[in-house]
C-alpha positions in Angstrom: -3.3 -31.1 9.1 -0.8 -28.0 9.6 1.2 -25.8 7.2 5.1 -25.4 7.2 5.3 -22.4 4.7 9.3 -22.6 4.1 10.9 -19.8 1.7 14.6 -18.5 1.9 15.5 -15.4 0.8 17.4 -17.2 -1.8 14.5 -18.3 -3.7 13.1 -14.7 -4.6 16.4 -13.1 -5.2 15.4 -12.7 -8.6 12.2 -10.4 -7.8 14.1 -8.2 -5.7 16.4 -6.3 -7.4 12.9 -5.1 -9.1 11.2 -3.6 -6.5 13.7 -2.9 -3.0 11.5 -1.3 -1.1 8.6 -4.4 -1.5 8.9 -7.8 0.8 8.5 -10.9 -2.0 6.4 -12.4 0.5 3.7 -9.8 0.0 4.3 -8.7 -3.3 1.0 -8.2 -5.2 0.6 -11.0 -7.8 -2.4 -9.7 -9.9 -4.4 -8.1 -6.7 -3.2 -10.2 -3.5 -0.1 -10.8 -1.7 1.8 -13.4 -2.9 1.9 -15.3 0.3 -2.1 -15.3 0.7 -1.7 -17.3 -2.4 0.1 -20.3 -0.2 -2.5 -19.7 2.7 -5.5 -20.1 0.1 -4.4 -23.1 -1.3 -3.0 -24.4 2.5 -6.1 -24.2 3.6 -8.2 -25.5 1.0 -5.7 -28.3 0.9 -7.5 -29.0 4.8 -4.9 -27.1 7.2 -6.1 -26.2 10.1 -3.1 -23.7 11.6 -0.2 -22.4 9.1 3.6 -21.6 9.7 5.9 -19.1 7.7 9.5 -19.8 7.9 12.3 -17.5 6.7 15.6 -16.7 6.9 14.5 -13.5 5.7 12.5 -10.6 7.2 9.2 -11.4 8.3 8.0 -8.1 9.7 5.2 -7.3 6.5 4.3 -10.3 6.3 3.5 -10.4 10.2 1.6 -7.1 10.1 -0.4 -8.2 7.1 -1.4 -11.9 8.1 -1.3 -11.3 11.6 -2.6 -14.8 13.8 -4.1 -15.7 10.8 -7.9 -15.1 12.6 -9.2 -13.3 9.1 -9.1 -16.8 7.0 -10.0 -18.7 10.4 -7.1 -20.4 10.4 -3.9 -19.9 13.5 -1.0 -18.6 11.6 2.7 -18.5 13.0 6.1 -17.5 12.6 9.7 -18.7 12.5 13.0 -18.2 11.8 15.7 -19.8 10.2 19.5 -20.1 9.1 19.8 -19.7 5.4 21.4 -23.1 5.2 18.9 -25.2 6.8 18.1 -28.4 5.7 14.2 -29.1 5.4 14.9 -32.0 7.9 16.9 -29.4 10.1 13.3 -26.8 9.7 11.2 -30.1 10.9 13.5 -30.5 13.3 13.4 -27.1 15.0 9.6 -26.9 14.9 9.2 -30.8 16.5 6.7 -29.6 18.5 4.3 -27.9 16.1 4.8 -30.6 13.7 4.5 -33.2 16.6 0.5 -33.9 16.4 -0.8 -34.3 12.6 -0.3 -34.6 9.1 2.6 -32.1 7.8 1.9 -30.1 4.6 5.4 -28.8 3.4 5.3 -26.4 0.7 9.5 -25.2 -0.1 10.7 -22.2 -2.4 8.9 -19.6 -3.7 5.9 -21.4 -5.7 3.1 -20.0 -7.4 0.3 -23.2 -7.3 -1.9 -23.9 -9.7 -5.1 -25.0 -9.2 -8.9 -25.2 -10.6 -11.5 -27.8 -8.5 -11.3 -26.6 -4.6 -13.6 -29.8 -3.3 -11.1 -32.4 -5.7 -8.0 -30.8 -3.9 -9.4 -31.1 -0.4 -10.2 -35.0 -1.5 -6.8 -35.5 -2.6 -4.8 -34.2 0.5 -7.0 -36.4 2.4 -6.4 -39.5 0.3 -2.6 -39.2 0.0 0.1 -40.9 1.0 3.1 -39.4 2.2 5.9 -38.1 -0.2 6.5 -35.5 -3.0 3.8 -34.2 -4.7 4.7 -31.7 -6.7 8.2 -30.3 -6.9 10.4 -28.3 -9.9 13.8 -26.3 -9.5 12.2 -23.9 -7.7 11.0 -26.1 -5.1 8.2 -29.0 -3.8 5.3 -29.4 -2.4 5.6 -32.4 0.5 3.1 -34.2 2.4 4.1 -36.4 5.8 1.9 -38.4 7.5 -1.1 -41.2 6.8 -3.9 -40.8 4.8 -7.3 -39.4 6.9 -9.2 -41.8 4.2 -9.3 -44.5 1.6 -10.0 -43.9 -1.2 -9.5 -44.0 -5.1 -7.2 -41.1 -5.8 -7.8 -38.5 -9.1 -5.6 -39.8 -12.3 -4.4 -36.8 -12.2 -2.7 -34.3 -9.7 -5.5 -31.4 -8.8 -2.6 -28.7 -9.0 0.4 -27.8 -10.9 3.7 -25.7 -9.8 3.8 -22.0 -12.0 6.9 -21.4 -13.5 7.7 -18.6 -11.5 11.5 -17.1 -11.5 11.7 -14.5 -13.6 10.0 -10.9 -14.0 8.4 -12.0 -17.4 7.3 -14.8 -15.3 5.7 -12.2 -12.9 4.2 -10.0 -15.1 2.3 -13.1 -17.3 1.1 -14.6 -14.6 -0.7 -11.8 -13.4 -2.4 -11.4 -17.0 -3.2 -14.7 -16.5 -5.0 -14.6 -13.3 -7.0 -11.6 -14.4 -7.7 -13.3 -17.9 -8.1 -17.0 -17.5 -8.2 -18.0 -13.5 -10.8 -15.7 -11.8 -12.4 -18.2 -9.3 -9.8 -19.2 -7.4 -7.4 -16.1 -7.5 -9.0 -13.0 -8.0 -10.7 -11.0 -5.1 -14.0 -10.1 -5.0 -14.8 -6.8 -6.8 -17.3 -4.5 -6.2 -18.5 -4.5 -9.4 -20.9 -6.7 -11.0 -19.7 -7.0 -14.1 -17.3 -10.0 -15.4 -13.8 -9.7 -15.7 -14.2 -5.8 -14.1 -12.9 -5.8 -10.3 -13.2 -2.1 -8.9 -12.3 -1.7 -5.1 -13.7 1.2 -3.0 -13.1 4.5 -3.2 -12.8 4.3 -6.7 -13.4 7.7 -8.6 -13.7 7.6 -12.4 -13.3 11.0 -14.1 -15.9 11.9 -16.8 -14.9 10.6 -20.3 -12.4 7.9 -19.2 -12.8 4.8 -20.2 -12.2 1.4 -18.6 -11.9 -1.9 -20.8 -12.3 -5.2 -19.7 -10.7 -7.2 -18.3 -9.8 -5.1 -15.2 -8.8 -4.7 -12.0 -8.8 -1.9 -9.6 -7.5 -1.5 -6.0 -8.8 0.5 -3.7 -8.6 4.2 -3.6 -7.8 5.0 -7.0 -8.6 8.2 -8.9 -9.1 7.8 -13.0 -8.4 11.2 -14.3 -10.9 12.5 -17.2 -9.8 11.3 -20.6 -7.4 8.2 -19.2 -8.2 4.6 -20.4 -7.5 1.5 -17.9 -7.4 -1.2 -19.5 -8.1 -4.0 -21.0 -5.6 -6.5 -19.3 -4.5 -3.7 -16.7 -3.9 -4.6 -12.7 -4.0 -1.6 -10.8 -3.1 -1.7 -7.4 -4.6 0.8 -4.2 -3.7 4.3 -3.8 -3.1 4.9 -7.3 -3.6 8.2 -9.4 -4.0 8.0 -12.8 -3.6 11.4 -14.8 -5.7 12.8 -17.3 -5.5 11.2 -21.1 -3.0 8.9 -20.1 -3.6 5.2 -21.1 -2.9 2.7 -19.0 -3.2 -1.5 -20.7 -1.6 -4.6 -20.4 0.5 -3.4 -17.7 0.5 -3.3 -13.6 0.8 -0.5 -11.7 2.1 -1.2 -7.9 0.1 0.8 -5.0 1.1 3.9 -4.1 1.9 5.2 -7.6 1.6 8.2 -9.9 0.8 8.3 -13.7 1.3 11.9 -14.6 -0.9 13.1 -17.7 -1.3 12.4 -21.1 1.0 9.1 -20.9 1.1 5.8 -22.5 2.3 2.8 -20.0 1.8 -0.3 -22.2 3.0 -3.7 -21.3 5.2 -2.4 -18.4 4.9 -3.0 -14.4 5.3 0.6 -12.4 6.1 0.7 -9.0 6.3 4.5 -7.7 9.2 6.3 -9.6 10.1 2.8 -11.1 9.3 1.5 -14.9 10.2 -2.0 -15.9 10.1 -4.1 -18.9 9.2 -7.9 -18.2 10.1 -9.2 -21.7 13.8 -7.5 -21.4 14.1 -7.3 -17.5 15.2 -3.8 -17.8 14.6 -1.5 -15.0 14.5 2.1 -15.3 13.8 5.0 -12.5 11.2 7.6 -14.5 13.1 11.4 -13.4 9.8 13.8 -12.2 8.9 15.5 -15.1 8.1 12.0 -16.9 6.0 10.6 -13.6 4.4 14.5 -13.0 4.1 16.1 -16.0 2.0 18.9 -15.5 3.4 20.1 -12.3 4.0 23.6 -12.4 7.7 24.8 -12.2 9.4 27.2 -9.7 9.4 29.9 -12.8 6.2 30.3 -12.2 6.7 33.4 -10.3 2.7 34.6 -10.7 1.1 32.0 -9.6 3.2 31.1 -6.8 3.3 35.2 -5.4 -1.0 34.5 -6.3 -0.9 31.3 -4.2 0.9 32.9 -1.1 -1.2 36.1 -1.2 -4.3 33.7 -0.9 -2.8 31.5 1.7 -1.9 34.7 3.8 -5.6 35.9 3.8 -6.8 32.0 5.0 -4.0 32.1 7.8 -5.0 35.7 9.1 -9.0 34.8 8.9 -8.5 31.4 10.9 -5.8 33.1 13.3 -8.6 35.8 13.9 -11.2 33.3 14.1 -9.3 31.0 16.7 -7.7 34.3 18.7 -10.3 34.5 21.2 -10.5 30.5 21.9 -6.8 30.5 22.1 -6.2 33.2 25.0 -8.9 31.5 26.7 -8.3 27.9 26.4 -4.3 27.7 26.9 -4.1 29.1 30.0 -6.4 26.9 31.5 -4.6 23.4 29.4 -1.3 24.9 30.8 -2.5 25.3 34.6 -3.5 21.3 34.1 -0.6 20.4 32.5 -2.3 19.5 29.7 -0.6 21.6 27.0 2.9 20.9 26.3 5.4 22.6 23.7 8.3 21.1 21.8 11.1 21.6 19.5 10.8 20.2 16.3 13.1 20.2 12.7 11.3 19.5 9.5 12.5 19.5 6.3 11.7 22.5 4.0 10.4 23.1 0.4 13.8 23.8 -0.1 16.1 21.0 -0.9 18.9 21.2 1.9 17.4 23.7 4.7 15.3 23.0 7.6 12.4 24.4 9.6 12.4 24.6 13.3 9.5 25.1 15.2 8.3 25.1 18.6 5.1 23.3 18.3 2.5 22.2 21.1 0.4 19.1 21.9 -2.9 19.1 23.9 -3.8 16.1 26.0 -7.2 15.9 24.6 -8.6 13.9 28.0 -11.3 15.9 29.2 -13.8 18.4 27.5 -11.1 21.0 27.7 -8.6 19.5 25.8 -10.8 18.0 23.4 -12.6 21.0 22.5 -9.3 22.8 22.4 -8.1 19.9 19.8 -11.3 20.1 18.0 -10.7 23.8 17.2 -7.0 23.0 16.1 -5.3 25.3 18.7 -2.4 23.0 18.4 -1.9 24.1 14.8 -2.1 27.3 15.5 1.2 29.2 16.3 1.5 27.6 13.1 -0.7 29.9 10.9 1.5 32.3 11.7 4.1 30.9 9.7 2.1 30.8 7.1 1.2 34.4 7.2 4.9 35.2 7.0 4.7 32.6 3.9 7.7 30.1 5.5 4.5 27.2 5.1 1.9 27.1 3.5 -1.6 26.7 5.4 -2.5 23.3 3.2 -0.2 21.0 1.8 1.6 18.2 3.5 2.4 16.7 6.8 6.0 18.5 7.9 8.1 15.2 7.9 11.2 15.7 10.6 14.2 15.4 9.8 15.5 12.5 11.3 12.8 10.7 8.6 13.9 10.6 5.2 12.2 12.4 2.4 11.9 10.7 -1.0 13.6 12.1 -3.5 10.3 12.0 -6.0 8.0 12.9 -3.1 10.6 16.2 -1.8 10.3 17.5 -5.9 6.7 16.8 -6.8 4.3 16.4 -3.8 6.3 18.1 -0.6 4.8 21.6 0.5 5.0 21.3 4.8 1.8 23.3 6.0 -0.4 23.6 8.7 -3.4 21.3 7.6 -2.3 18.0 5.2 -4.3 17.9 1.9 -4.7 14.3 3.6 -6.5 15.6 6.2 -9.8 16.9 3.9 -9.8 13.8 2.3 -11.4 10.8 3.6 -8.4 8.0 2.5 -7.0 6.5 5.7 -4.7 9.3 6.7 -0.7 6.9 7.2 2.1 8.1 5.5 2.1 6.1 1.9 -1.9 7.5 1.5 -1.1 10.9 2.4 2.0 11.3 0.2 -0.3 10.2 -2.9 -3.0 12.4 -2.3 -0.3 14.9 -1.6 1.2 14.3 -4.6 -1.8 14.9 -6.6 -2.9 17.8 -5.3 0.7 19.8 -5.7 0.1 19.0 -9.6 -3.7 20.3 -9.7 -4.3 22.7 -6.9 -5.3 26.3 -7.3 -5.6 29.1 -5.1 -9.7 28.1 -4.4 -9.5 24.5 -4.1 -6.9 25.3 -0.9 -8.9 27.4 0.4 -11.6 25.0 0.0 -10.0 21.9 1.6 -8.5 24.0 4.2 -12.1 24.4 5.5 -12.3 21.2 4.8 -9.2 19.9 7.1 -10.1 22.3 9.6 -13.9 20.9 9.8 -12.6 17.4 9.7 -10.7 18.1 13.2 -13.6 19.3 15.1 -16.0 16.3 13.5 -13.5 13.6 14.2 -13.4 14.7 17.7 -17.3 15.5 18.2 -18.4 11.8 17.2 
């Protein structure tokens, strides 16, 4: 049996106002992607190979699903015109639909369902036609049954209502609460109804109730309570003495310290209220409460004075390699300089730089890579206190910096606090961690991770 997987944009138009910057199709409902729902139950339903159809945008979905190899199933991709007929859909994908049975699930569906070995019975026993189907769509099976047999009384699965926020936000209670075997991802730990990813560090004196679950990546704050009845998603700080239950909170978001996000769904800057549908953007000071302001004139003077003293030790350190080292990268061609324009500290000016890259083929240009020679006509900057020597990744500025990211987290430097951490170093992770060490740095701890960074380089490019 195959899969057509058929959702127009039309059919989650109510969940995206919500969240913009999130495709539907792999919006998290409790801890997976919405559309690994549809492939779970596709495939316990006895497909073989899998087919998303969209008028929409397809491009997350692609890079999260891929060919469909990780559930051992083929997935594939098409497109279609937003007034397509289902007949018309058949129609354009004859040939994939050519050979077997034809499992057509329509609309945006959440599906219901309890006893995997009763559903697999019933797909096979079927007879063609409408299974399942509500306003939001159906569930359709073409073809002749692969064996006789007494079908169940009843229907193995049920269609979710699922077309509003509130919607949403109880069903993902309900899959943490009530429906753990079928929906809910493997945990790491071994306790019911608590589901902790990796990477998970849980400050001393916070507290989690159950029932949980916890992404990946995820830093508990000392004092904070998660739960019970909270989803947390990966890449998620949460601050210290701030409570987070009955709520989700999206990957990639902040809590800020000593708040109280009950019954509410956060996504980055973004608060919303199921029950009323309202949708609010949380300004800085609510998201990042204890980041220190620009009055702080002390502290920041303190802060440069200590990054001066790191940039002249590693430009002293690194002298010697550097005047031997780049002569010989430039006589192979191997070191090559270019002009680059980042955005500043400040909102509204620019920095330009001339920065190298080392082609690190060889032992030369590895070793000179190791030792971060590429970095360094840029401690020099940081000695004349334009960047810092830790902070974050410069973003150019033909890339667009968040608004919430540019106040809280932005500080361009030579190392990335990203880089002495061990999360997977992309964008969305390094802006987090980024974010969370602009609101509890000190003097010390940059010096620390800037050894830190620094060693990371030359171990990442020894093993």
């Amino acid at each position: 049996m195959k899969t057509l997987i058929v959702i127009r944009e039309k059919d989650y138009g109510w969940l995206s106002p919500f969240f913009p910057g999130v495709n539907p199709l792999v919006m998290p409902v409790c801890n997976k992607p919405f559309i690994e729902f549809l492939i779970d139950f596709s495939i316990l339903a006895g497909s073989s190979a899998i087919r998303i159809i969209s008028d929409g945008p397809l491009n997350e979905v692609e890079r999260y699903c891929e060919d469909g190899s990780r559930w051992g199933v083929d997935v594939s991709y098409a497109s279609i015109l937003g007034n397509d007929s289902i007949e018309t859909v058949i129609e354009k994908n004859r040939k994939y639909c050519a050979d077997q049975r034809l499992l057509i699930i329509s609309g945006y569906l959440f599906i219901r369902y309890e006893n995997r070995q009763e559903l697999r019975h019933c797909f096979a026993m079927a007879s063609g036609g409408t299974l399942a189907e509500n306003e939001r769509g159906s569930i359709v099976l073409a073809g002749t049954p692969e064996i006789t047999g007494q079908l169940p009384a009843a229907t193995p699965f049920s269609l979710v209502e699922f077309d509003s926020i509130d919607n949403y936000f109880r069903l993902s209670a309900e899959i943490l609460k009530e429906y753990p075997s079928p929906y809910v991802l493997p945990g790491y730990c071994n306790e019911p109804d608590c589901h902790i990813g990796r990477n998970v560090v849980i400050g001393k004196g916070a507290e989690i109730r159950k029932p949980v679950i916890i992404g990946n990546n995820v830093q508990i704050m000392k004092g904070a309570v998660v739960g019970p009845s909270a989803v947390v998603g990966s890449n998620v700080i949460i601050d210290r003495e701030s409570t987070v239950s009955r709520s989700i909170l999206l990957d990639n978001t902040y809590i800020g310290e000593q708040l109280e996000v009950v019954d509410r769904i956060a996504a980055g800057n973004i608060l919303v209220d199921p029950r009323s549908g309202v949708s609010i953007a949380m300004e800085d000071p609510h998201l990042l409460s204890s980041l220190p302001g620009s009055a702080h004139i002390g502290s920041g003077l303190f802060r440069y004075l200590f990054h001066a003293i790191v940039a002249l030790l590693l430009i002293l350190l690194l002298s010697l390699p550097y005047l031997m080292l780049v002569p010989l990268l430039k006589i192979q061609g191997k070191w090559k300089t270019g002009s680059f324009t980042f955005h500043d500290i400040r909102q509204g000016k620019n920095l330009r730089f001339v920065m190298p890259s080392i082609a690190d083929e060889g032992g030369i240009g590895s070793l000179a890579k190791a030792l971060s020679l590429d970095r360094f006509p840029m401690l020099f900057r940081a000695l004349a206190g334009t960047i810092a020597v830790i902070g974050s990744f410069p973003v150019e500025v033909s890339h667009r910096l968040e608004a919430g990211y540019a106040a809280t987290g932005y500080r361009p430097a030579v190392f990335s606090y990203a880089e002495a951490e061990d999360w997977p170093v992309n964008a969305e992770d390094s802006a987090i961690v980024e974010q969370f060490y602009a609101a509890h740095g000190s003097p010390v701890r940059d010096m620390v991770l800037t050894i830190k960074a620094f060693l990371n380089r030359i171990h990442s490019k020894v093993q």
